[in-house]
């Protein structure tokens, strides 16, 4: 009888594994369908509503080189030149923030970590503020803000990396403390720049950018951040097991043959670059990278391979709808995205904290 029980155990494990894969595939299918619907709704809805049939027809005409009527030029321009790049950028930003949030929570082994905890976004904000206040990189035209923000993010990454290095490498606690401290320093510098600004509207412009906005989205701004986010997702998926091991602590990682210091160093550089690309086109959008990873873990468990598969799609759907609400709730005025993500993220995070049986970073 013991032999029968032992022989039955592997088959039961295989069935459970197959059931888990089927459930994950179903979740991804539902979310992917939801993303397609969300993108079409985001393009169709707005201060000027465009019928869904016309949206599909305009998109097909733009992609295939088809023709449209002379009386449809305005609707076509709204769909293809204004809303389509903005909605797609919202999806990319949501996917990027979500997946980077997953990685950083493993990197620093802290459930409260998000893509901005390492000070990268604050450095990007200093670069963007310098453009708004003093007109730096004016020769770059519409790309001046993004370029300055990305350079600021790179500078912040270098400072955090150099300051966080120690005899034992970059420990999670040292990385978080250095990142938070430098973030406050960058914010103080940004405040000084705004205070010294000769432009009275600078503070309002900087504040709006700091809270997140996709109003400057163009087709030209999509490729760099899209490629960066896709590369980040692929690399993180390839090292999903290392993230699982890293979450267990450095001693456990060493016993399993993983060089925690090397993994942490690579993760830091990868997530910093991805965060810099995202912030450069969208500003600092809070709570997406903090809350979405926890919500996904509640559904699929703590395995980073599953979380990294679902989090980008879930984040993309979430961000598309947040952007749609931002530009329609008080149209023609537009709300900063960070206001809405905070209104959603704060209560969700409180519910997660109070939810019995949920272990942050540890699944259900």
Short mmCIF file of C-alpha atoms in Angstrom, two decimals:
data_model
loop_
_atom_site.label_atom_id
_atom_site.label_comp_id
_atom_site.label_asym_id
_atom_site.label_seq_id
_atom_site.Cartn_x
_atom_site.Cartn_y
_atom_site.Cartn_z
CA UNK A 1 0.00 0.00 0.00
CA UNK A 2 2.87 2.38 0.78
CA UNK A 3 4.23 1.77 -2.71
CA UNK A 4 0.81 2.65 -4.18
CA UNK A 5 0.69 5.90 -2.22
CA UNK A 6 4.21 6.85 -3.34
CA UNK A 7 3.41 6.09 -6.96
CA UNK A 8 0.24 8.14 -6.76
CA UNK A 9 1.96 11.23 -5.32
CA UNK A 10 3.86 12.25 -8.49
CA UNK A 11 0.78 11.93 -10.67
CA UNK A 12 -1.19 14.12 -8.27
CA UNK A 13 1.64 16.69 -8.35
CA UNK A 14 1.59 16.66 -12.15
CA UNK A 15 -2.18 17.19 -12.16
CA UNK A 16 -1.83 20.13 -9.76
CA UNK A 17 0.93 21.60 -11.93
CA UNK A 18 -1.18 21.21 -15.06
CA UNK A 19 -4.14 22.80 -13.29
CA UNK A 20 -1.93 25.72 -12.23
CA UNK A 21 -0.70 26.26 -15.77
CA UNK A 22 -4.23 26.10 -17.13
CA UNK A 23 -5.38 28.65 -14.54
CA UNK A 24 -2.48 30.96 -15.39
CA UNK A 25 -3.24 30.66 -19.11
CA UNK A 26 -6.89 31.50 -18.45
CA UNK A 27 -5.95 34.56 -16.38
CA UNK A 28 -3.61 35.78 -19.11
CA UNK A 29 -6.25 35.19 -21.77
CA UNK A 30 -8.87 37.17 -19.84
CA UNK A 31 -6.45 40.01 -19.10
CA UNK A 32 -5.23 40.14 -22.70
CA UNK A 33 -8.80 40.36 -23.97
CA UNK A 34 -9.45 43.02 -21.35
CA UNK A 35 -6.41 44.96 -22.56
CA UNK A 36 -7.66 44.96 -26.16
CA UNK A 37 -11.09 46.17 -25.03
CA UNK A 38 -9.49 48.77 -22.76
CA UNK A 39 -7.28 50.15 -25.55
CA UNK A 40 -10.24 50.45 -27.94
CA UNK A 41 -12.36 52.08 -25.22
CA UNK A 42 -9.54 54.46 -24.33
CA UNK A 43 -9.26 55.55 -27.97
CA UNK A 44 -13.00 55.85 -28.51
CA UNK A 45 -13.92 57.69 -25.32
CA UNK A 46 -13.00 61.22 -24.37
CA UNK A 47 -14.37 64.78 -24.54
CA UNK A 48 -15.25 63.96 -28.16
CA UNK A 49 -16.63 60.42 -28.40
CA UNK A 50 -15.71 58.49 -31.54
CA UNK A 51 -17.94 55.49 -32.40
CA UNK A 52 -16.15 52.18 -31.87
CA UNK A 53 -16.76 51.13 -35.49
CA UNK A 54 -15.08 54.30 -36.71
CA UNK A 55 -12.16 53.73 -34.34
CA UNK A 56 -11.51 50.28 -35.78
CA UNK A 57 -11.89 51.57 -39.34
CA UNK A 58 -9.51 54.51 -38.77
CA UNK A 59 -6.92 52.26 -37.14
CA UNK A 60 -7.10 49.79 -40.01
CA UNK A 61 -6.81 52.62 -42.52
CA UNK A 62 -3.71 53.98 -40.77
CA UNK A 63 -2.07 50.54 -40.52
CA UNK A 64 -2.87 49.37 -44.04
CA UNK A 65 -2.71 52.67 -45.91
CA UNK A 66 -6.42 52.69 -46.65
CA UNK A 67 -8.41 55.80 -47.48
CA UNK A 68 -10.97 57.83 -45.51
CA UNK A 69 -13.56 60.39 -46.50
CA UNK A 70 -12.79 64.10 -46.54
CA UNK A 71 -15.37 64.65 -43.79
CA UNK A 72 -13.60 62.10 -41.55
CA UNK A 73 -10.22 63.83 -41.33
CA UNK A 74 -10.95 65.33 -37.90
CA UNK A 75 -12.10 62.02 -36.40
CA UNK A 76 -9.14 60.21 -37.96
CA UNK A 77 -6.71 62.76 -36.54
CA UNK A 78 -8.20 62.43 -33.06
CA UNK A 79 -7.96 58.64 -33.18
CA UNK A 80 -4.57 58.14 -34.82
CA UNK A 81 -2.54 61.23 -33.95
CA UNK A 82 -3.84 62.07 -30.48
CA UNK A 83 -5.45 59.17 -28.65
CA UNK A 84 -3.79 56.05 -30.06
CA UNK A 85 -0.21 56.98 -29.05
CA UNK A 86 -1.42 58.20 -25.66
CA UNK A 87 -3.41 55.05 -24.87
CA UNK A 88 -0.60 52.77 -26.03
CA UNK A 89 1.90 54.75 -23.97
CA UNK A 90 -0.39 54.38 -20.94
CA UNK A 91 -0.37 50.61 -21.45
CA UNK A 92 3.43 50.51 -21.75
CA UNK A 93 3.92 52.71 -18.68
CA UNK A 94 1.49 50.62 -16.61
CA UNK A 95 3.20 47.40 -17.68
CA UNK A 96 6.64 48.83 -16.96
CA UNK A 97 5.81 50.22 -13.52
CA UNK A 98 4.16 46.95 -12.49
CA UNK A 99 7.00 44.68 -13.54
CA UNK A 100 9.68 46.98 -12.12
CA UNK A 101 7.73 47.07 -8.85
CA UNK A 102 7.86 43.26 -8.70
CA UNK A 103 11.62 43.27 -9.26
CA UNK A 104 12.40 46.02 -6.74
CA UNK A 105 10.35 44.37 -3.99
CA UNK A 106 12.51 41.27 -4.49
CA UNK A 107 15.67 43.35 -4.85
CA UNK A 108 15.34 45.07 -1.46
CA UNK A 109 13.14 42.40 0.18
CA UNK A 110 10.69 45.09 1.23
CA UNK A 111 6.94 44.93 0.67
CA UNK A 112 6.71 48.74 0.69
CA UNK A 113 9.22 49.19 -2.14
CA UNK A 114 8.18 50.61 -5.50
CA UNK A 115 9.99 51.85 -8.64
CA UNK A 116 10.67 55.22 -7.01
CA UNK A 117 12.16 54.10 -3.69
CA UNK A 118 15.73 54.21 -5.04
CA UNK A 119 15.65 57.94 -5.82
CA UNK A 120 15.71 57.50 -9.60
CA UNK A 121 12.43 59.34 -10.16
CA UNK A 122 13.55 62.25 -7.99
CA UNK A 123 16.70 62.59 -10.07
CA UNK A 124 14.58 62.56 -13.22
CA UNK A 125 12.39 65.26 -11.67
CA UNK A 126 15.40 67.52 -11.17
CA UNK A 127 16.28 67.20 -14.86
CA UNK A 128 12.70 67.91 -15.94
CA UNK A 129 12.46 70.88 -13.58
CA UNK A 130 15.64 72.38 -15.05
CA UNK A 131 14.01 72.27 -18.49
CA UNK A 132 10.75 73.84 -17.30
CA UNK A 133 12.43 76.54 -15.22
CA UNK A 134 15.53 77.46 -17.21
CA UNK A 135 14.80 76.10 -20.68
CA UNK A 136 17.73 73.69 -20.79
CA UNK A 137 18.08 71.54 -23.93
CA UNK A 138 15.75 73.94 -25.75
CA UNK A 139 17.35 72.90 -29.03
CA UNK A 140 15.80 69.45 -28.63
CA UNK A 141 12.29 70.89 -28.90
CA UNK A 142 9.54 68.55 -27.67
CA UNK A 143 12.15 65.98 -26.60
CA UNK A 144 13.90 68.35 -24.17
CA UNK A 145 11.86 67.29 -21.13
CA UNK A 146 12.25 63.56 -21.75
CA UNK A 147 15.97 63.78 -22.45
CA UNK A 148 16.66 65.91 -19.37
CA UNK A 149 14.54 63.63 -17.18
CA UNK A 150 16.36 60.53 -18.42
CA UNK A 151 19.77 62.14 -17.87
CA UNK A 152 18.68 63.12 -14.37
CA UNK A 153 17.61 59.53 -13.74
CA UNK A 154 21.00 58.24 -14.91
CA UNK A 155 22.78 60.71 -12.64
CA UNK A 156 20.67 59.63 -9.67
CA UNK A 157 21.36 55.97 -10.47
CA UNK A 158 25.10 56.58 -10.49
CA UNK A 159 25.00 58.45 -7.17
CA UNK A 160 22.86 55.80 -5.45
CA UNK A 161 25.08 53.01 -6.77
CA UNK A 162 28.31 54.66 -5.64
CA UNK A 163 26.90 55.61 -2.22
CA UNK A 164 25.30 52.22 -1.57
CA UNK A 165 28.41 50.15 -2.35
CA UNK A 166 30.11 48.71 0.70
CA UNK A 167 32.42 45.89 1.76
CA UNK A 168 29.50 43.45 1.55
CA UNK A 169 28.15 44.84 -1.70
CA UNK A 170 24.76 46.56 -1.94
CA UNK A 171 22.75 45.23 0.96
CA UNK A 172 18.97 45.76 0.79
CA UNK A 173 18.87 48.04 3.83
CA UNK A 174 21.77 50.19 2.64
CA UNK A 175 20.19 50.50 -0.82
CA UNK A 176 16.83 51.60 0.55
CA UNK A 177 18.28 54.07 3.05
CA UNK A 178 20.63 55.66 0.48
CA UNK A 179 17.84 55.80 -2.10
CA UNK A 180 15.38 57.46 0.26
CA UNK A 181 17.98 59.94 1.56
CA UNK A 182 19.07 60.99 -1.94
CA UNK A 183 15.42 61.23 -3.03
CA UNK A 184 14.85 63.85 -0.32
CA UNK A 185 17.99 65.65 -1.45
CA UNK A 186 16.85 65.71 -5.08
CA UNK A 187 13.41 66.97 -4.03
CA UNK A 188 15.03 69.79 -2.06
CA UNK A 189 17.13 70.73 -5.10
CA UNK A 190 14.02 70.69 -7.26
CA UNK A 191 12.24 73.00 -4.80
CA UNK A 192 15.16 75.44 -4.92
CA UNK A 193 15.04 75.47 -8.73
CA UNK A 194 11.31 76.25 -8.69
CA UNK A 195 11.82 78.93 -6.00
CA UNK A 196 14.49 80.67 -8.10
CA UNK A 197 12.47 80.43 -11.29
CA UNK A 198 11.70 83.69 -13.10
CA UNK A 199 8.65 81.97 -14.60
CA UNK A 200 5.55 82.27 -12.42
CA UNK A 201 3.90 79.25 -14.04
CA UNK A 202 6.89 76.98 -13.46
CA UNK A 203 5.62 75.62 -10.15
CA UNK A 204 2.29 74.57 -11.65
CA UNK A 205 3.96 72.93 -14.65
CA UNK A 206 6.49 71.08 -12.51
CA UNK A 207 3.83 69.92 -10.05
CA UNK A 208 1.66 68.54 -12.85
CA UNK A 209 4.61 66.64 -14.31
CA UNK A 210 5.62 65.30 -10.88
CA UNK A 211 2.15 63.81 -10.40
CA UNK A 212 2.24 62.15 -13.81
CA UNK A 213 0.83 63.02 -17.20
CA UNK A 214 0.69 61.45 -20.66
CA UNK A 215 -0.48 64.62 -22.36
CA UNK A 216 2.71 64.94 -24.39
CA UNK A 217 2.51 61.40 -25.84
CA UNK A 218 3.45 61.09 -29.50
CA UNK A 219 4.30 58.22 -31.81
CA UNK A 220 7.94 59.28 -31.56
CA UNK A 221 7.96 58.91 -27.76
CA UNK A 222 6.68 55.31 -27.85
CA UNK A 223 9.58 53.25 -29.31
CA UNK A 224 12.32 53.93 -26.70
CA UNK A 225 10.19 53.24 -23.63
CA UNK A 226 8.43 50.29 -25.30
CA UNK A 227 11.72 48.61 -26.18
CA UNK A 228 13.05 49.31 -22.68
CA UNK A 229 10.01 47.81 -20.98
CA UNK A 230 9.99 44.73 -23.24
CA UNK A 231 13.70 44.10 -22.62
CA UNK A 232 13.14 44.48 -18.88
CA UNK A 233 10.27 41.97 -18.89
CA UNK A 234 12.26 39.43 -20.93
CA UNK A 235 15.35 39.70 -18.72
CA UNK A 236 13.35 39.46 -15.52
CA UNK A 237 11.44 36.42 -16.81
CA UNK A 238 14.74 34.73 -17.65
CA UNK A 239 15.92 35.32 -14.07
CA UNK A 240 12.63 34.61 -12.30
CA UNK A 241 14.15 31.79 -10.27
CA UNK A 242 16.94 34.11 -9.07
CA UNK A 243 14.25 36.53 -7.85
CA UNK A 244 12.56 33.70 -5.96
CA UNK A 245 15.86 32.81 -4.30
CA UNK A 246 16.78 36.44 -3.60
CA UNK A 247 13.49 36.92 -1.76
CA UNK A 248 14.56 34.23 0.72
CA UNK A 249 17.63 36.14 1.90
CA UNK A 250 21.32 36.23 1.01
CA UNK A 251 22.32 33.24 3.15
CA UNK A 252 19.68 31.01 1.61
CA UNK A 253 20.62 32.29 -1.85
CA UNK A 254 24.28 31.42 -1.24
CA UNK A 255 23.35 27.92 -0.05
CA UNK A 256 21.44 27.44 -3.33
CA UNK A 257 24.37 28.58 -5.44
CA UNK A 258 23.13 32.10 -6.26
CA UNK A 259 25.45 35.10 -5.98
CA UNK A 260 23.02 37.51 -4.29
CA UNK A 261 25.36 40.51 -4.63
CA UNK A 262 25.75 40.03 -8.39
CA UNK A 263 22.01 39.49 -8.90
CA UNK A 264 21.20 42.55 -6.82
CA UNK A 265 23.67 44.68 -8.76
CA UNK A 266 22.23 43.61 -12.10
CA UNK A 267 18.66 44.12 -10.89
CA UNK A 268 19.47 47.59 -9.60
CA UNK A 269 20.93 48.74 -12.92
CA UNK A 270 18.11 47.16 -14.96
CA UNK A 271 15.27 48.58 -12.85
CA UNK A 272 16.92 51.99 -12.63
CA UNK A 273 17.24 52.23 -16.41
CA UNK A 274 13.64 51.09 -16.91
CA UNK A 275 12.37 53.55 -14.30
CA UNK A 276 14.31 56.37 -15.93
CA UNK A 277 12.78 55.61 -19.34
CA UNK A 278 9.27 55.46 -17.89
CA UNK A 279 9.52 58.60 -15.77
CA UNK A 280 11.01 60.51 -18.72
CA UNK A 281 7.76 60.11 -20.70
CA UNK A 282 5.13 60.04 -17.97
CA UNK A 283 6.40 61.79 -14.87
CA UNK A 284 6.26 60.16 -11.45
CA UNK A 285 3.09 58.05 -11.15
CA UNK A 286 2.77 56.66 -7.64
CA UNK A 287 1.26 53.43 -6.30
CA UNK A 288 1.15 51.45 -9.56
CA UNK A 289 4.44 49.68 -8.90
CA UNK A 290 3.59 49.29 -5.22
CA UNK A 291 0.05 47.92 -5.28
CA UNK A 292 -0.19 45.98 -8.57
CA UNK A 293 2.47 43.38 -7.65
CA UNK A 294 0.66 42.58 -4.39
CA UNK A 295 -2.71 42.32 -6.13
CA UNK A 296 -1.24 39.93 -8.70
CA UNK A 297 0.36 37.79 -5.98
CA UNK A 298 -3.04 37.42 -4.34
CA UNK A 299 -4.33 35.84 -7.54
CA UNK A 300 -1.41 33.76 -8.86
CA UNK A 301 0.76 33.16 -5.79
CA UNK A 302 4.33 34.20 -5.00
CA UNK A 303 6.26 32.52 -7.84
CA UNK A 304 8.01 35.31 -9.73
CA UNK A 305 7.60 33.51 -13.04
CA UNK A 306 3.81 33.66 -12.67
CA UNK A 307 3.80 37.16 -11.18
CA UNK A 308 6.02 38.54 -13.94
CA UNK A 309 3.77 36.96 -16.57
CA UNK A 310 0.59 38.55 -15.22
CA UNK A 311 1.74 41.86 -13.71
CA UNK A 312 2.59 43.67 -16.99
CA UNK A 313 -0.81 42.93 -18.54
CA UNK A 314 -2.67 43.84 -15.35
CA UNK A 315 -0.68 47.06 -15.03
CA UNK A 316 -1.36 47.97 -18.66
CA UNK A 317 -5.13 47.52 -18.25
CA UNK A 318 -5.11 49.53 -15.02
CA UNK A 319 -3.12 52.44 -16.46
CA UNK A 320 -5.26 52.73 -19.60
CA UNK A 321 -8.39 53.20 -17.50
CA UNK A 322 -6.65 55.60 -15.10
CA UNK A 323 -5.58 57.75 -18.03
CA UNK A 324 -9.09 57.64 -19.51
CA UNK A 325 -10.57 58.84 -16.22
CA UNK A 326 -7.90 61.55 -15.89
CA UNK A 327 -8.88 63.17 -19.18
CA UNK A 328 -12.65 62.71 -18.96
CA UNK A 329 -13.74 63.28 -15.35
CA UNK A 330 -13.31 67.06 -15.49
CA UNK A 331 -12.97 67.60 -19.23
CA UNK A 332 -11.64 69.76 -20.77
CA UNK A 333 -9.39 69.99 -17.68
CA UNK A 334 -7.09 67.02 -17.10
CA UNK A 335 -6.23 65.48 -13.75
CA UNK A 336 -2.66 64.40 -12.97
CA UNK A 337 -2.45 60.61 -13.13
CA UNK A 338 -0.83 60.34 -9.70
CA UNK A 339 -3.94 61.79 -8.08
CA UNK A 340 -6.13 58.98 -9.39
CA UNK A 341 -3.60 56.20 -8.75
CA UNK A 342 -3.30 57.41 -5.15
CA UNK A 343 -7.09 57.50 -4.73
CA UNK A 344 -7.21 53.89 -5.91
CA UNK A 345 -3.94 52.69 -4.42
CA UNK A 346 -4.31 53.93 -0.84
CA UNK A 347 -7.57 52.10 0.01
CA UNK A 348 -6.44 48.98 -1.86
CA UNK A 349 -3.18 48.96 0.05
CA UNK A 350 -4.97 49.39 3.38
CA UNK A 351 -7.25 46.47 2.52
CA UNK A 352 -4.21 44.35 1.67
CA UNK A 353 -2.59 45.17 5.00
CA UNK A 354 -5.75 44.23 6.89
CA UNK A 355 -6.40 41.10 4.85
CA UNK A 356 -5.94 38.09 7.10
CA UNK A 357 -3.56 35.49 5.82
CA UNK A 358 -1.77 37.67 3.26
CA UNK A 359 2.01 37.84 3.63
CA UNK A 360 3.56 40.73 1.74
CA UNK A 361 5.97 39.40 -0.83
CA UNK A 362 5.09 35.88 0.17
CA UNK A 363 1.91 35.17 -1.73
CA UNK A 364 -1.25 34.07 0.06
#
